[in-house]
Short mmCIF file of C-alpha atoms in Angstrom, two decimals:
data_model
loop_
_atom_site.label_atom_id
_atom_site.label_comp_id
_atom_site.label_asym_id
_atom_site.label_seq_id
_atom_site.Cartn_x
_atom_site.Cartn_y
_atom_site.Cartn_z
CA UNK Z 1 165.87 90.47 48.15
CA UNK Z 2 162.85 90.89 50.44
CA UNK Z 3 160.33 93.53 49.44
CA UNK Z 4 160.26 96.69 51.51
CA UNK Z 5 157.42 96.72 54.02
CA UNK Z 6 154.85 99.33 53.02
CA UNK Z 7 152.44 98.94 55.93
CA UNK Z 8 153.18 101.22 58.88
CA UNK Z 9 152.65 99.93 62.40
CA UNK Z 10 150.97 102.36 64.80
CA UNK Z 11 151.14 101.35 68.47
CA UNK Z 12 149.16 103.02 71.24
CA UNK Z 13 151.42 103.60 74.25
CA UNK Z 14 149.90 102.93 77.66
CA UNK Z 15 150.96 102.16 81.23
CA UNK Z 16 152.13 98.63 80.33
CA UNK Z 17 153.71 99.21 76.92
CA UNK Z 18 155.55 102.27 78.23
CA UNK Z 19 158.04 99.86 79.81
CA UNK Z 20 158.60 98.04 76.51
CA UNK Z 21 159.41 100.92 74.18
CA UNK Z 22 162.78 99.67 72.94
CA UNK Z 23 161.28 96.23 72.30
CA UNK Z 24 158.43 97.83 70.32
CA UNK Z 25 160.85 99.87 68.22
CA UNK Z 26 162.96 96.78 67.48
CA UNK Z 27 159.80 94.83 66.57
CA UNK Z 28 158.91 97.40 63.93
CA UNK Z 29 156.83 100.16 65.52
CA UNK Z 30 156.75 103.07 63.05
CA UNK Z 31 154.44 105.44 64.93
CA UNK Z 32 153.76 105.74 68.67
CA UNK Z 33 150.24 106.96 69.47
CA UNK Z 34 149.63 108.87 72.71
CA UNK Z 35 145.92 109.13 73.54
CA UNK Z 36 145.36 112.47 75.27
CA UNK Z 37 141.94 111.32 76.55
CA UNK Z 38 143.71 109.32 79.26
CA UNK Z 39 146.44 110.28 81.69
CA UNK Z 40 147.90 113.62 82.69
CA UNK Z 41 150.14 116.08 80.88
CA UNK Z 42 153.06 114.72 82.91
CA UNK Z 43 152.23 111.21 81.65
CA UNK Z 44 152.08 112.42 78.04
CA UNK Z 45 155.40 114.26 78.28
CA UNK Z 46 157.05 111.18 79.80
CA UNK Z 47 155.70 108.96 76.99
CA UNK Z 48 156.91 111.28 74.24
CA UNK Z 49 160.38 111.48 75.79
CA UNK Z 50 160.44 107.71 76.28
CA UNK Z 51 159.61 107.05 72.63
CA UNK Z 52 162.29 109.45 71.42
CA UNK Z 53 164.88 107.98 73.75
CA UNK Z 54 164.00 104.42 72.65
CA UNK Z 55 164.14 105.35 68.96
CA UNK Z 56 167.55 106.97 69.43
CA UNK Z 57 168.87 103.99 71.35
CA UNK Z 58 167.70 101.46 68.74
CA UNK Z 59 168.58 103.67 65.80
CA UNK Z 60 165.19 103.65 64.03
CA UNK Z 61 163.00 106.71 63.34
CA UNK Z 62 159.60 106.58 65.08
CA UNK Z 63 156.86 109.13 64.50
CA UNK Z 64 154.81 110.47 67.40
CA UNK Z 65 151.05 110.81 67.00
CA UNK Z 66 148.92 112.51 69.66
CA UNK Z 67 145.20 111.85 69.65
CA UNK Z 68 142.98 114.76 70.75
CA UNK Z 69 140.04 114.02 73.04
CA UNK Z 70 137.53 115.89 70.88
CA UNK Z 71 133.84 116.37 71.72
CA UNK Z 72 133.43 113.03 73.48
CA UNK Z 73 131.08 112.50 76.43
CA UNK Z 74 132.27 110.10 79.13
CA UNK Z 75 131.01 108.83 82.45
CA UNK Z 76 132.56 110.33 85.55
CA UNK Z 77 134.03 108.42 88.46
CA UNK Z 78 132.28 105.30 89.77
CA UNK Z 79 132.38 104.04 93.34
CA UNK Z 80 133.93 100.73 92.24
CA UNK Z 81 136.14 99.61 89.37
CA UNK Z 82 133.21 98.08 87.52
CA UNK Z 83 129.42 98.43 87.79
CA UNK Z 84 127.01 95.91 86.27
CA UNK Z 85 123.74 97.32 84.92
CA UNK Z 86 120.79 94.95 84.60
CA UNK Z 87 118.11 95.05 81.93
CA UNK Z 88 114.97 96.90 82.99
CA UNK Z 89 116.67 98.90 85.74
CA UNK Z 90 116.53 102.67 86.00
CA UNK Z 91 119.78 104.56 85.48
CA UNK Z 92 120.32 108.31 85.81
CA UNK Z 93 122.87 110.31 83.82
CA UNK Z 94 123.60 113.23 86.15
CA UNK Z 95 125.52 116.49 85.96
CA UNK Z 96 126.87 116.45 89.53
CA UNK Z 97 130.18 115.20 90.95
CA UNK Z 98 128.88 112.36 93.12
CA UNK Z 99 130.49 108.97 92.34
CA UNK Z 100 128.34 106.65 90.23
CA UNK Z 101 126.79 103.29 91.11
CA UNK Z 102 124.03 101.01 89.79
CA UNK Z 103 121.47 103.83 90.11
CA UNK Z 104 123.30 106.40 88.01
CA UNK Z 105 126.52 108.24 87.25
CA UNK Z 106 127.77 111.73 86.41
CA UNK Z 107 128.92 112.61 82.91
CA UNK Z 108 131.62 114.96 81.66
CA UNK Z 109 129.11 117.07 79.71
CA UNK Z 110 126.66 119.11 81.82
CA UNK Z 111 124.57 119.99 78.75
CA UNK Z 112 123.75 116.41 77.76
CA UNK Z 113 120.15 116.57 79.00
CA UNK Z 114 119.52 119.62 76.79
CA UNK Z 115 120.55 117.68 73.67
CA UNK Z 116 118.30 114.64 74.17
CA UNK Z 117 114.61 113.88 74.62
CA UNK Z 118 112.44 110.93 75.76
CA UNK Z 119 112.80 107.95 73.46
CA UNK Z 120 116.40 108.67 72.46
CA UNK Z 121 118.96 105.86 72.60
CA UNK Z 122 122.18 106.21 74.59
CA UNK Z 123 125.01 103.67 74.43
CA UNK Z 124 127.66 103.21 77.11
CA UNK Z 125 131.10 101.58 76.96
CA UNK Z 126 131.34 101.14 73.17
CA UNK Z 127 127.81 99.74 72.99
CA UNK Z 128 128.12 97.22 75.82
CA UNK Z 129 125.11 98.87 77.50
CA UNK Z 130 122.07 100.38 75.80
CA UNK Z 131 119.83 102.92 77.53
CA UNK Z 132 116.55 104.55 76.49
CA UNK Z 133 115.73 108.04 77.75
CA UNK Z 134 112.54 108.09 79.79
CA UNK Z 135 112.58 111.57 81.27
CA UNK Z 136 114.59 114.76 81.12
CA UNK Z 137 114.59 116.13 84.64
CA UNK Z 138 117.69 117.47 86.41
CA UNK Z 139 119.69 115.20 84.12
CA UNK Z 140 118.44 112.16 82.25
CA UNK Z 141 116.38 109.28 83.64
CA UNK Z 142 116.87 106.20 81.47
CA UNK Z 143 115.88 102.55 81.33
CA UNK Z 144 118.50 99.87 80.73
CA UNK Z 145 117.49 98.14 77.49
CA UNK Z 146 120.62 95.97 77.26
CA UNK Z 147 122.59 95.29 80.39
CA UNK Z 148 126.34 95.10 80.76
CA UNK Z 149 129.35 96.45 82.61
CA UNK Z 150 130.59 100.05 82.77
CA UNK Z 151 133.68 101.65 84.27
CA UNK Z 152 134.84 105.14 85.19
CA UNK Z 153 135.45 107.07 82.00
CA UNK Z 154 133.35 104.78 79.79
CA UNK Z 155 132.15 106.46 76.62
CA UNK Z 156 128.61 107.85 76.37
CA UNK Z 157 127.46 107.66 72.74
CA UNK Z 158 124.56 109.73 71.42
CA UNK Z 159 123.89 110.68 67.77
CA UNK Z 160 126.75 113.06 66.86
CA UNK Z 161 124.49 115.53 65.05
CA UNK Z 162 122.51 116.07 68.27
CA UNK Z 163 125.52 116.75 70.47
CA UNK Z 164 125.97 120.40 71.41
CA UNK Z 165 129.66 120.17 72.35
CA UNK Z 166 131.99 122.38 70.29
CA UNK Z 167 134.24 120.68 67.73
CA UNK Z 168 137.33 122.03 69.50
CA UNK Z 169 137.02 121.90 73.27
CA UNK Z 170 139.10 124.02 75.68
CA UNK Z 171 141.05 120.84 76.51
CA UNK Z 172 141.78 120.32 72.80
CA UNK Z 173 143.07 123.89 72.50
CA UNK Z 174 145.40 123.35 75.44
CA UNK Z 175 146.53 119.98 74.07
CA UNK Z 176 147.22 121.46 70.62
CA UNK Z 177 149.38 124.17 72.17
CA UNK Z 178 151.32 121.52 74.06
CA UNK Z 179 151.63 119.26 70.97
CA UNK Z 180 153.20 122.13 69.03
CA UNK Z 181 155.68 122.86 71.80
CA UNK Z 182 156.52 119.13 72.00
CA UNK Z 183 157.09 119.07 68.21
CA UNK Z 184 155.05 115.92 67.64
CA UNK Z 185 154.79 114.58 64.10
CA UNK Z 186 151.03 114.02 63.80
CA UNK Z 187 147.82 115.17 65.49
CA UNK Z 188 144.64 113.10 65.21
CA UNK Z 189 141.36 115.00 65.49
CA UNK Z 190 138.66 112.94 67.22
CA UNK Z 191 134.92 112.86 66.48
CA UNK Z 192 135.11 115.01 63.38
CA UNK Z 193 131.68 115.86 62.02
CA UNK Z 194 132.36 118.26 59.13
CA UNK Z 195 135.28 119.44 57.01
CA UNK Z 196 135.15 122.95 58.48
CA UNK Z 197 136.02 121.43 61.87
CA UNK Z 198 139.19 119.98 60.35
CA UNK Z 199 140.06 123.34 58.83
CA UNK Z 200 139.56 124.96 62.25
CA UNK Z 201 142.13 122.64 63.83
CA UNK Z 202 144.44 123.21 60.86
CA UNK Z 203 144.37 126.93 61.56
CA UNK Z 204 145.65 126.24 65.08
CA UNK Z 205 148.36 123.84 63.92
CA UNK Z 206 149.75 125.83 61.00
CA UNK Z 207 150.48 124.55 57.51
CA UNK Z 208 153.78 122.69 57.77
CA UNK Z 209 153.86 120.36 60.73
CA UNK Z 210 152.42 118.39 62.46
CA UNK Z 211 150.35 116.44 59.96
CA UNK Z 212 146.62 116.45 60.66
CA UNK Z 213 144.70 113.16 60.72
CA UNK Z 214 140.89 113.30 60.74
CA UNK Z 215 139.25 110.41 62.58
CA UNK Z 216 136.13 109.11 60.82
CA UNK Z 217 133.94 107.88 63.67
CA UNK Z 218 130.60 109.72 63.35
CA UNK Z 219 127.68 109.53 60.96
CA UNK Z 220 128.07 113.17 59.83
CA UNK Z 221 131.75 112.53 59.01
CA UNK Z 222 130.81 109.63 56.73
CA UNK Z 223 128.37 111.88 54.89
CA UNK Z 224 130.99 114.66 54.51
CA UNK Z 225 133.96 112.37 53.92
CA UNK Z 226 134.94 113.74 50.49
CA UNK Z 227 135.38 117.26 51.85
CA UNK Z 228 137.14 115.91 54.95
CA UNK Z 229 139.63 114.07 52.71
CA UNK Z 230 140.46 117.37 51.06
CA UNK Z 231 140.93 119.17 54.39
CA UNK Z 232 143.08 116.56 56.17
CA UNK Z 233 146.51 115.06 55.47
CA UNK Z 234 145.17 111.57 56.23
CA UNK Z 235 142.16 109.85 57.78
CA UNK Z 236 141.82 107.16 60.41
CA UNK Z 237 138.69 104.99 60.36
CA UNK Z 238 137.98 104.61 64.07
CA UNK Z 239 135.74 101.56 63.85
CA UNK Z 240 134.85 101.41 67.55
CA UNK Z 241 132.74 104.53 67.92
CA UNK Z 242 131.75 104.46 64.23
CA UNK Z 243 130.37 100.94 64.64
CA UNK Z 244 128.33 102.08 67.63
CA UNK Z 245 126.80 105.05 65.82
CA UNK Z 246 126.01 103.42 62.46
CA UNK Z 247 123.96 100.25 61.73
#
């Protein structure tokens, strides 16, 4: 008799996979992940319903995991789908709403300039582009140290301990309220820095359900991991952002 599979398969549901939900359930999907950093509330509600309908149709239980946005800085809208930044060029990180181009782009965090200083390193798009801060003046003036391509919504990585964003953003609070009303099975907390941040989310979720997963993707979280393990039901090692922040 074949051994029972112990590994659980977690699948992130997006615009393409949303049309393949029954196939994913039949193939062995155990948990469907809905990333609340992308899409609208209407999109998220449709995905959750779609997963539940597919699981009922196939006759297999599938857990639903929603992933909070957390204190993540992203680029705003760009004029084109993709912008290529060249080494040695100047690039401004602004706090306005004007679409971005090769000269600069807005960010989702107006206070970014107050958290950084000349000489600091900034990474874009999971490390595809490296910037060095030259000047703090009505935003940040940077030099492109390593060129590459960026898109609207690309991540802006700075050392987590320097970032002034709160651990639970207003968007997270709204998303947690919705997750509870939608009766999801698991909530993943993004960009955790300390155990007390996990306990703060726990206080909003309640003790029974959903389960709380702490994402380990910052340097401070690695240093406080023992306490985070005690505070969370499970952890997820998010190697993308963690690999950008740590050597």
